[in-house]
Amino acid sequence: MSQQYRSRPLGNGVALSEAYDTALLDLDGVVYAGGHAVVHAVESLGTAREGGMHLAYVTNNALRTPDAVAEHLTELGVPAEPADVITSAQAVARLMADQLPAGAKVLVVGGEGLRVALRERGLVPVESADDDPAAVAQGFGGPDLPWGRFAEAAYAITRGAVWFASNTDLTIPGARGIAPGNGAAVEVVRIATGAEPQVAGKPLPPMHRETVLRTGAKRPLVVGDRLDTDIEGAFNGGVDSLLVLTGVTDAAQLLAAGPRYRPTYVDRDLRGLLTGQPEVSEEDGGFRCGGWTAAVRGDALALEGEGDAIDGLRALCGAAWTYAGEGSCELDVAKAVAGLEL
Ligand SMILES: [Mg+2]
């Protein structure tokens, strides 16, 4: 695992789709959002694929099967096979199969994606604590998951079943707002039992391991919109990452990121796969990228210049991350960021 802190986004003279053999793409906020494709996603992924880059889709959502996710992607204009989709359900099923005997009974609190993944690993989904399960697997169950499932989990865990969770994302953003995610459901069971689950999903290593095993990637690039799942997961896996600004992360959050949350590259959207990334260079105490120079002035970040706004943000990252070192940048960035039309 890399423990070095990153002081600025890297430049790369060739297109990222040529520099890396496989893109490990997060879905929500990267490829689609609220049932629609994200701007520039369809054509950018099409071009990257035609150029020979392998595309894989990596989601913490354990509810849907890879077949269902691939079908949804294909409908949106991003042709995908089930084998191109890796879910946290698959990662937790492998984690469980490594620890449980073949044919072990597993109480499922979750959806079809979790059941299919457990069967694939030779484990037997059951529905009641009275079925004497060896373990509990908890994944996102969607709006129709009955409260009684948490009671079954609590009974089984109290009787000695080993508890696993696909992921612990606290929230799921949707078209109508923020909904409780699997992490919130895990908290319900944790409060009732006092137990701690083993967790597989991003940013933890079992998810990255599952992704590399299934894709055979030699030189993967993680592509995501969330610093504390996608980018930290890449850091934990020791691989490079591209942050896109089409999802939940804004410029101020990126500038405040501590070392394990700093992406290798940053771009507006998935067009960033197809271009070389410019260098961020340090000179006279300032950081230059494109036509922009960023520097620390008092307790604020200052930005001067003109040109492509994303280069301004890259220059600001260089100044903020170098100033913060192994910590998190607490300089005032509002004025510098407000001047950029991102
Ligand atoms: Mg996302």
Short mmCIF file of C-alpha atoms and ligand atoms in Angstrom, two decimals:
data_model
loop_
_atom_site.label_atom_id
_atom_site.label_comp_id
_atom_site.label_asym_id
_atom_site.label_seq_id
_atom_site.Cartn_x
_atom_site.Cartn_y
_atom_site.Cartn_z
CA MET A 1 0.00 0.00 0.00
CA SER A 2 1.28 3.44 -0.88
CA GLN A 3 1.65 5.66 2.16
CA GLN A 4 3.13 8.67 0.36
CA TYR A 5 1.00 11.75 0.19
CA ARG A 6 0.23 13.22 -3.21
CA SER A 7 1.16 16.88 -3.55
CA ARG A 8 -0.46 17.62 -6.93
CA PRO A 9 -2.37 16.00 -9.79
CA LEU A 10 -0.04 14.19 -12.18
CA GLY A 11 0.47 15.08 -15.79
CA ASN A 12 0.42 12.33 -18.37
CA GLY A 13 1.45 13.03 -21.94
CA VAL A 14 -0.74 10.33 -23.49
CA ALA A 15 -4.49 9.82 -23.20
CA LEU A 16 -5.41 7.97 -20.01
CA SER A 17 -7.31 5.44 -22.15
CA GLU A 18 -3.92 4.48 -23.66
CA ALA A 19 -1.82 4.79 -20.50
CA TYR A 20 -4.05 2.32 -18.58
CA ASP A 21 -5.41 -1.03 -19.78
CA THR A 22 -8.64 -1.04 -17.75
CA ALA A 23 -10.97 1.65 -16.41
CA LEU A 24 -12.67 0.63 -13.16
CA LEU A 25 -15.65 2.96 -13.37
CA ASP A 26 -17.95 3.91 -10.57
CA LEU A 27 -21.55 4.21 -11.78
CA ASP A 28 -23.61 6.79 -9.87
CA GLY A 29 -22.38 10.29 -10.64
CA VAL A 30 -19.88 9.00 -13.21
CA VAL A 31 -21.77 7.02 -15.87
CA TYR A 32 -25.36 7.69 -14.85
CA ALA A 33 -27.35 9.81 -12.42
CA GLY A 34 -31.04 9.47 -11.62
CA GLY A 35 -31.69 7.08 -14.51
CA HIS A 36 -29.98 9.24 -17.15
CA ALA A 37 -26.51 9.02 -18.63
CA VAL A 38 -24.09 11.64 -17.29
CA VAL A 39 -23.10 14.30 -19.82
CA HIS A 40 -20.36 13.13 -22.24
CA ALA A 41 -20.31 9.64 -20.68
CA VAL A 42 -21.75 7.64 -23.58
CA GLU A 43 -19.52 8.99 -26.33
CA SER A 44 -16.39 9.15 -24.17
CA LEU A 45 -16.73 5.52 -23.07
CA GLY A 46 -17.47 4.46 -26.64
CA THR A 47 -14.31 6.11 -27.90
CA ALA A 48 -12.19 4.69 -25.07
CA ARG A 49 -13.49 1.18 -25.78
CA GLU A 50 -12.86 1.49 -29.53
CA GLY A 51 -9.31 2.50 -28.68
CA GLY A 52 -8.80 -0.78 -26.84
CA MET A 53 -9.40 0.17 -23.22
CA HIS A 54 -11.27 -2.45 -21.20
CA LEU A 55 -14.18 -0.91 -19.31
CA ALA A 56 -15.48 -2.38 -16.05
CA TYR A 57 -18.21 -0.99 -13.82
CA VAL A 58 -17.73 -1.16 -10.07
CA THR A 59 -20.62 -0.49 -7.73
CA ASN A 60 -21.09 -0.63 -3.96
CA ASN A 61 -24.81 -1.20 -4.52
CA ALA A 62 -25.52 -4.87 -3.76
CA LEU A 63 -29.21 -4.77 -4.63
CA ARG A 64 -29.12 -5.46 -8.35
CA THR A 65 -27.46 -8.37 -10.13
CA PRO A 66 -24.68 -7.77 -12.68
CA ASP A 67 -27.17 -8.87 -15.37
CA ALA A 68 -29.60 -6.11 -14.36
CA VAL A 69 -26.86 -3.45 -14.17
CA ALA A 70 -25.44 -4.47 -17.57
CA GLU A 71 -28.90 -4.30 -19.11
CA HIS A 72 -29.45 -0.81 -17.68
CA LEU A 73 -26.08 0.39 -18.99
CA THR A 74 -26.78 -1.04 -22.43
CA GLU A 75 -30.16 0.74 -22.52
CA LEU A 76 -28.40 4.02 -21.73
CA GLY A 77 -26.09 3.54 -24.71
CA VAL A 78 -23.12 2.06 -22.83
CA PRO A 79 -22.98 -1.55 -24.07
CA ALA A 80 -21.96 -3.82 -21.19
CA GLU A 81 -21.93 -7.55 -20.43
CA PRO A 82 -22.72 -8.93 -16.97
CA ALA A 83 -19.05 -9.91 -16.64
CA ASP A 84 -18.12 -6.22 -16.96
CA VAL A 85 -20.03 -5.39 -13.76
CA ILE A 86 -18.50 -5.93 -10.30
CA THR A 87 -20.67 -5.42 -7.22
CA SER A 88 -20.03 -5.30 -3.48
CA ALA A 89 -22.31 -8.35 -3.26
CA GLN A 90 -19.69 -10.34 -5.20
CA ALA A 91 -16.90 -8.97 -3.04
CA VAL A 92 -18.63 -9.85 0.22
CA ALA A 93 -19.58 -13.32 -1.09
CA ARG A 94 -15.90 -14.07 -1.80
CA LEU A 95 -14.88 -12.69 1.61
CA MET A 96 -17.45 -15.01 3.22
CA ALA A 97 -16.52 -18.06 1.16
CA ASP A 98 -12.90 -17.60 2.26
CA GLN A 99 -13.99 -18.01 5.90
CA LEU A 100 -17.00 -20.36 5.81
CA PRO A 101 -17.23 -24.02 4.85
CA ALA A 102 -18.68 -24.85 1.42
CA GLY A 103 -22.46 -25.08 1.54
CA ALA A 104 -22.73 -22.95 4.68
CA LYS A 105 -26.12 -21.39 5.31
CA VAL A 106 -26.23 -17.59 5.17
CA LEU A 107 -29.10 -15.42 6.38
CA VAL A 108 -29.67 -12.77 3.71
CA VAL A 109 -30.72 -9.24 4.59
CA GLY A 110 -30.77 -7.65 1.16
CA GLY A 111 -31.81 -8.19 -2.42
CA GLU A 112 -31.42 -10.52 -5.37
CA GLY A 113 -27.91 -9.31 -6.16
CA LEU A 114 -26.71 -10.62 -2.82
CA ARG A 115 -28.48 -13.99 -3.15
CA VAL A 116 -27.06 -14.60 -6.65
CA ALA A 117 -23.54 -13.69 -5.49
CA LEU A 118 -23.70 -16.03 -2.48
CA ARG A 119 -24.90 -18.96 -4.60
CA GLU A 120 -22.08 -18.30 -7.07
CA ARG A 121 -19.63 -18.94 -4.19
CA GLY A 122 -21.38 -22.15 -3.07
CA LEU A 123 -23.11 -20.61 -0.07
CA VAL A 124 -26.80 -21.25 0.66
CA PRO A 125 -29.07 -18.25 1.27
CA VAL A 126 -31.68 -18.75 4.01
CA GLU A 127 -34.40 -16.44 5.25
CA SER A 128 -34.76 -17.09 8.99
CA ALA A 129 -32.52 -17.08 12.05
CA ASP A 130 -34.25 -20.39 12.90
CA ASP A 131 -32.58 -21.96 9.82
CA ASP A 132 -29.39 -21.95 11.92
CA PRO A 133 -27.24 -19.83 9.57
CA ALA A 134 -23.46 -19.76 10.04
CA ALA A 135 -23.35 -16.13 8.92
CA VAL A 136 -25.42 -13.06 8.09
CA ALA A 137 -24.91 -11.14 4.82
CA GLN A 138 -26.32 -7.62 4.82
CA GLY A 139 -26.63 -5.54 1.66
CA PHE A 140 -28.88 -2.76 0.40
CA GLY A 141 -32.42 -4.10 0.22
CA GLY A 142 -34.20 -1.22 -1.47
CA PRO A 143 -37.42 0.44 -0.29
CA ASP A 144 -39.32 -2.82 0.09
CA LEU A 145 -37.03 -4.48 2.64
CA PRO A 146 -39.21 -5.19 5.71
CA TRP A 147 -38.05 -4.11 9.17
CA GLY A 148 -38.42 -7.73 10.27
CA ARG A 149 -35.26 -8.61 8.29
CA PHE A 150 -33.19 -6.60 10.76
CA ALA A 151 -34.79 -8.59 13.59
CA GLU A 152 -33.77 -11.87 11.89
CA ALA A 153 -30.21 -10.54 11.54
CA ALA A 154 -30.11 -9.54 15.21
CA TYR A 155 -31.38 -12.98 16.33
CA ALA A 156 -28.83 -14.81 14.19
CA ILE A 157 -25.88 -12.61 15.24
CA THR A 158 -26.84 -12.93 18.92
CA ARG A 159 -26.85 -16.72 18.49
CA GLY A 160 -23.31 -16.62 17.11
CA ALA A 161 -23.61 -16.15 13.34
CA VAL A 162 -20.70 -14.17 11.79
CA TRP A 163 -21.87 -10.83 10.41
CA PHE A 164 -20.81 -9.46 7.02
CA ALA A 165 -21.91 -6.31 5.18
CA SER A 166 -21.54 -5.62 1.47
CA ASN A 167 -20.78 -1.92 2.09
CA THR A 168 -21.42 0.85 4.59
CA ASP A 169 -22.44 3.83 2.42
CA LEU A 170 -24.69 5.76 4.80
CA THR A 171 -26.79 7.36 2.06
CA ILE A 172 -28.11 6.71 -1.44
CA PRO A 173 -28.76 9.82 -3.51
CA GLY A 174 -31.85 9.59 -5.70
CA ALA A 175 -34.10 11.74 -7.83
CA ARG A 176 -36.22 12.79 -4.81
CA GLY A 177 -33.39 13.37 -2.36
CA ILE A 178 -31.07 11.50 -0.01
CA ALA A 179 -32.25 8.08 1.22
CA PRO A 180 -30.72 5.85 3.91
CA GLY A 181 -28.16 3.49 2.39
CA ASN A 182 -26.88 0.12 3.55
CA GLY A 183 -24.58 1.78 6.07
CA ALA A 184 -27.62 3.20 7.83
CA ALA A 185 -29.24 -0.27 7.85
CA VAL A 186 -26.02 -1.74 9.26
CA GLU A 187 -26.18 0.83 12.07
CA VAL A 188 -29.65 -0.46 12.99
CA VAL A 189 -28.30 -3.98 13.49
CA ARG A 190 -25.12 -2.72 15.17
CA ILE A 191 -27.13 -0.73 17.74
CA ALA A 192 -29.33 -3.75 18.47
CA THR A 193 -26.51 -6.29 18.79
CA GLY A 194 -23.35 -4.41 19.72
CA ALA A 195 -21.60 -6.52 17.06
CA GLU A 196 -19.27 -5.31 14.26
CA PRO A 197 -19.60 -6.57 10.69
CA GLN A 198 -16.79 -7.42 8.30
CA VAL A 199 -17.23 -5.07 5.32
CA ALA A 200 -16.25 -5.65 1.67
CA GLY A 201 -17.22 -2.56 -0.36
CA LYS A 202 -15.28 0.49 -1.47
CA PRO A 203 -12.96 1.84 -0.11
CA LEU A 204 -11.93 -1.46 1.50
CA PRO A 205 -9.48 -3.92 -0.06
CA PRO A 206 -11.93 -6.85 -0.67
CA MET A 207 -13.77 -4.77 -3.29
CA HIS A 208 -10.62 -3.74 -5.12
CA ARG A 209 -9.35 -7.33 -4.98
CA GLU A 210 -12.64 -8.61 -6.45
CA THR A 211 -12.41 -6.06 -9.24
CA VAL A 212 -8.86 -6.94 -10.20
CA LEU A 213 -9.57 -10.69 -10.01
CA ARG A 214 -12.61 -10.41 -12.27
CA THR A 215 -11.14 -7.99 -14.82
CA GLY A 216 -7.56 -9.28 -14.94
CA ALA A 217 -6.48 -5.64 -15.06
CA LYS A 218 -2.70 -5.18 -15.18
CA ARG A 219 -2.67 -1.37 -15.09
CA PRO A 220 -6.06 -0.21 -13.86
CA LEU A 221 -7.34 3.33 -13.50
CA VAL A 222 -10.09 3.86 -10.92
CA VAL A 223 -12.60 6.46 -12.12
CA GLY A 224 -15.02 7.90 -9.58
CA ASP A 225 -16.87 10.89 -8.17
CA ARG A 226 -16.50 10.22 -4.42
CA LEU A 227 -13.34 10.87 -2.47
CA ASP A 228 -14.15 8.58 0.49
CA THR A 229 -15.10 5.51 -1.56
CA ASP A 230 -13.68 5.59 -5.09
CA ILE A 231 -10.51 7.61 -4.56
CA GLU A 232 -9.68 6.20 -1.13
CA GLY A 233 -10.33 2.72 -2.52
CA ALA A 234 -7.75 3.35 -5.25
CA PHE A 235 -5.31 4.62 -2.63
CA ASN A 236 -5.85 1.49 -0.52
CA GLY A 237 -5.33 -0.67 -3.60
CA GLY A 238 -2.19 1.22 -4.61
CA VAL A 239 -3.52 2.18 -8.06
CA ASP A 240 -4.05 5.49 -9.87
CA SER A 241 -7.37 7.31 -9.97
CA LEU A 242 -9.29 9.92 -11.95
CA LEU A 243 -11.83 12.12 -10.15
CA VAL A 244 -14.65 13.48 -12.29
CA LEU A 245 -16.74 16.43 -11.13
CA THR A 246 -20.08 15.11 -12.42
CA GLY A 247 -21.12 13.64 -9.06
CA VAL A 248 -20.95 14.50 -5.39
CA THR A 249 -17.52 16.14 -5.07
CA ASP A 250 -17.04 19.88 -5.61
CA ALA A 251 -13.86 21.90 -5.99
CA ALA A 252 -13.70 23.01 -2.34
CA GLN A 253 -13.98 19.42 -1.08
CA LEU A 254 -11.24 18.31 -3.47
CA LEU A 255 -8.88 21.07 -2.29
CA ALA A 256 -9.50 20.10 1.37
CA ALA A 257 -8.80 16.40 0.72
CA GLY A 258 -6.30 14.63 2.94
CA PRO A 259 -3.62 12.42 1.36
CA ARG A 260 -5.63 9.21 0.94
CA TYR A 261 -8.48 11.10 -0.76
CA ARG A 262 -6.37 12.90 -3.39
CA PRO A 263 -6.86 11.57 -6.92
CA THR A 264 -4.00 11.11 -9.36
CA TYR A 265 -5.90 13.09 -12.00
CA VAL A 266 -8.92 15.39 -12.02
CA ASP A 267 -11.22 16.30 -14.88
CA ARG A 268 -14.71 17.68 -15.46
CA ASP A 269 -16.23 14.49 -16.84
CA LEU A 270 -15.35 11.28 -18.70
CA ARG A 271 -13.86 13.19 -21.63
CA GLY A 272 -10.84 13.21 -19.34
CA LEU A 273 -10.19 9.58 -20.29
CA LEU A 274 -9.44 10.57 -23.87
CA THR A 275 -6.93 13.35 -23.36
CA GLY A 276 -3.47 13.71 -21.93
CA GLN A 277 -3.47 15.39 -18.54
CA PRO A 278 -1.34 18.56 -18.29
CA GLU A 279 1.57 18.90 -15.87
CA VAL A 280 1.21 20.93 -12.70
CA SER A 281 4.62 22.52 -12.16
CA GLU A 282 6.01 24.29 -9.12
CA GLU A 283 7.94 27.51 -9.60
CA ASP A 284 8.70 30.52 -7.36
CA GLY A 285 6.38 29.17 -4.67
CA GLY A 286 3.43 28.99 -7.05
CA PHE A 287 1.85 26.10 -8.97
CA ARG A 288 1.25 26.45 -12.70
CA CYS A 289 -1.12 24.52 -14.92
CA GLY A 290 -2.17 25.71 -18.35
CA GLY A 291 -2.63 29.47 -18.14
CA TRP A 292 -3.15 29.52 -14.37
CA THR A 293 -0.94 30.06 -11.32
CA ALA A 294 -2.07 29.23 -7.78
CA ALA A 295 -0.31 30.22 -4.57
CA VAL A 296 -0.88 30.62 -0.85
CA ARG A 297 -1.46 34.25 0.17
CA GLY A 298 -1.88 34.68 3.92
CA ASP A 299 -4.64 32.32 5.01
CA ALA A 300 -6.20 31.97 1.57
CA LEU A 301 -5.47 30.38 -1.79
CA ALA A 302 -5.03 32.82 -4.66
CA LEU A 303 -5.44 32.05 -8.35
CA GLU A 304 -4.35 34.16 -11.29
CA GLY A 305 -4.41 33.66 -15.02
CA GLU A 306 -6.83 32.50 -17.66
CA GLY A 307 -7.69 29.55 -19.83
CA ASP A 308 -9.44 26.24 -19.21
CA ALA A 309 -10.99 26.37 -15.73
CA ILE A 310 -10.11 22.75 -14.96
CA ASP A 311 -6.42 23.67 -15.29
CA GLY A 312 -7.02 26.38 -12.68
CA LEU A 313 -8.41 23.75 -10.33
CA ARG A 314 -5.39 21.49 -10.96
CA ALA A 315 -3.06 24.40 -10.11
CA LEU A 316 -5.05 25.05 -6.93
CA CYS A 317 -4.77 21.36 -5.96
CA GLY A 318 -0.99 21.64 -6.27
CA ALA A 319 -0.89 24.66 -3.97
CA ALA A 320 -3.45 23.35 -1.45
CA TRP A 321 -2.10 19.80 -1.15
CA THR A 322 1.53 20.88 -0.91
CA TYR A 323 0.61 23.42 1.78
CA ALA A 324 -1.38 20.79 3.71
CA GLY A 325 1.22 18.03 3.37
CA GLU A 326 -0.07 15.00 5.23
CA GLY A 327 -2.98 16.97 6.66
CA SER A 328 -6.07 18.59 5.21
CA CYS A 329 -5.90 22.09 3.71
CA GLU A 330 -7.77 24.60 5.88
CA LEU A 331 -7.01 27.70 3.81
CA ASP A 332 -9.88 29.84 2.56
CA VAL A 333 -10.53 28.64 -1.01
CA ALA A 334 -13.89 30.31 -1.65
CA LYS A 335 -12.59 33.28 -3.61
CA ALA A 336 -10.18 31.24 -5.75
CA VAL A 337 -12.85 28.67 -6.59
CA ALA A 338 -15.56 31.28 -7.28
CA GLY A 339 -13.50 32.66 -10.17
CA LEU A 340 -13.53 29.30 -11.95
CA GLU A 341 -16.45 28.31 -14.12
CA LEU A 342 -16.39 24.57 -13.60
MG MG B 1 -20.51 7.56 -7.38
#
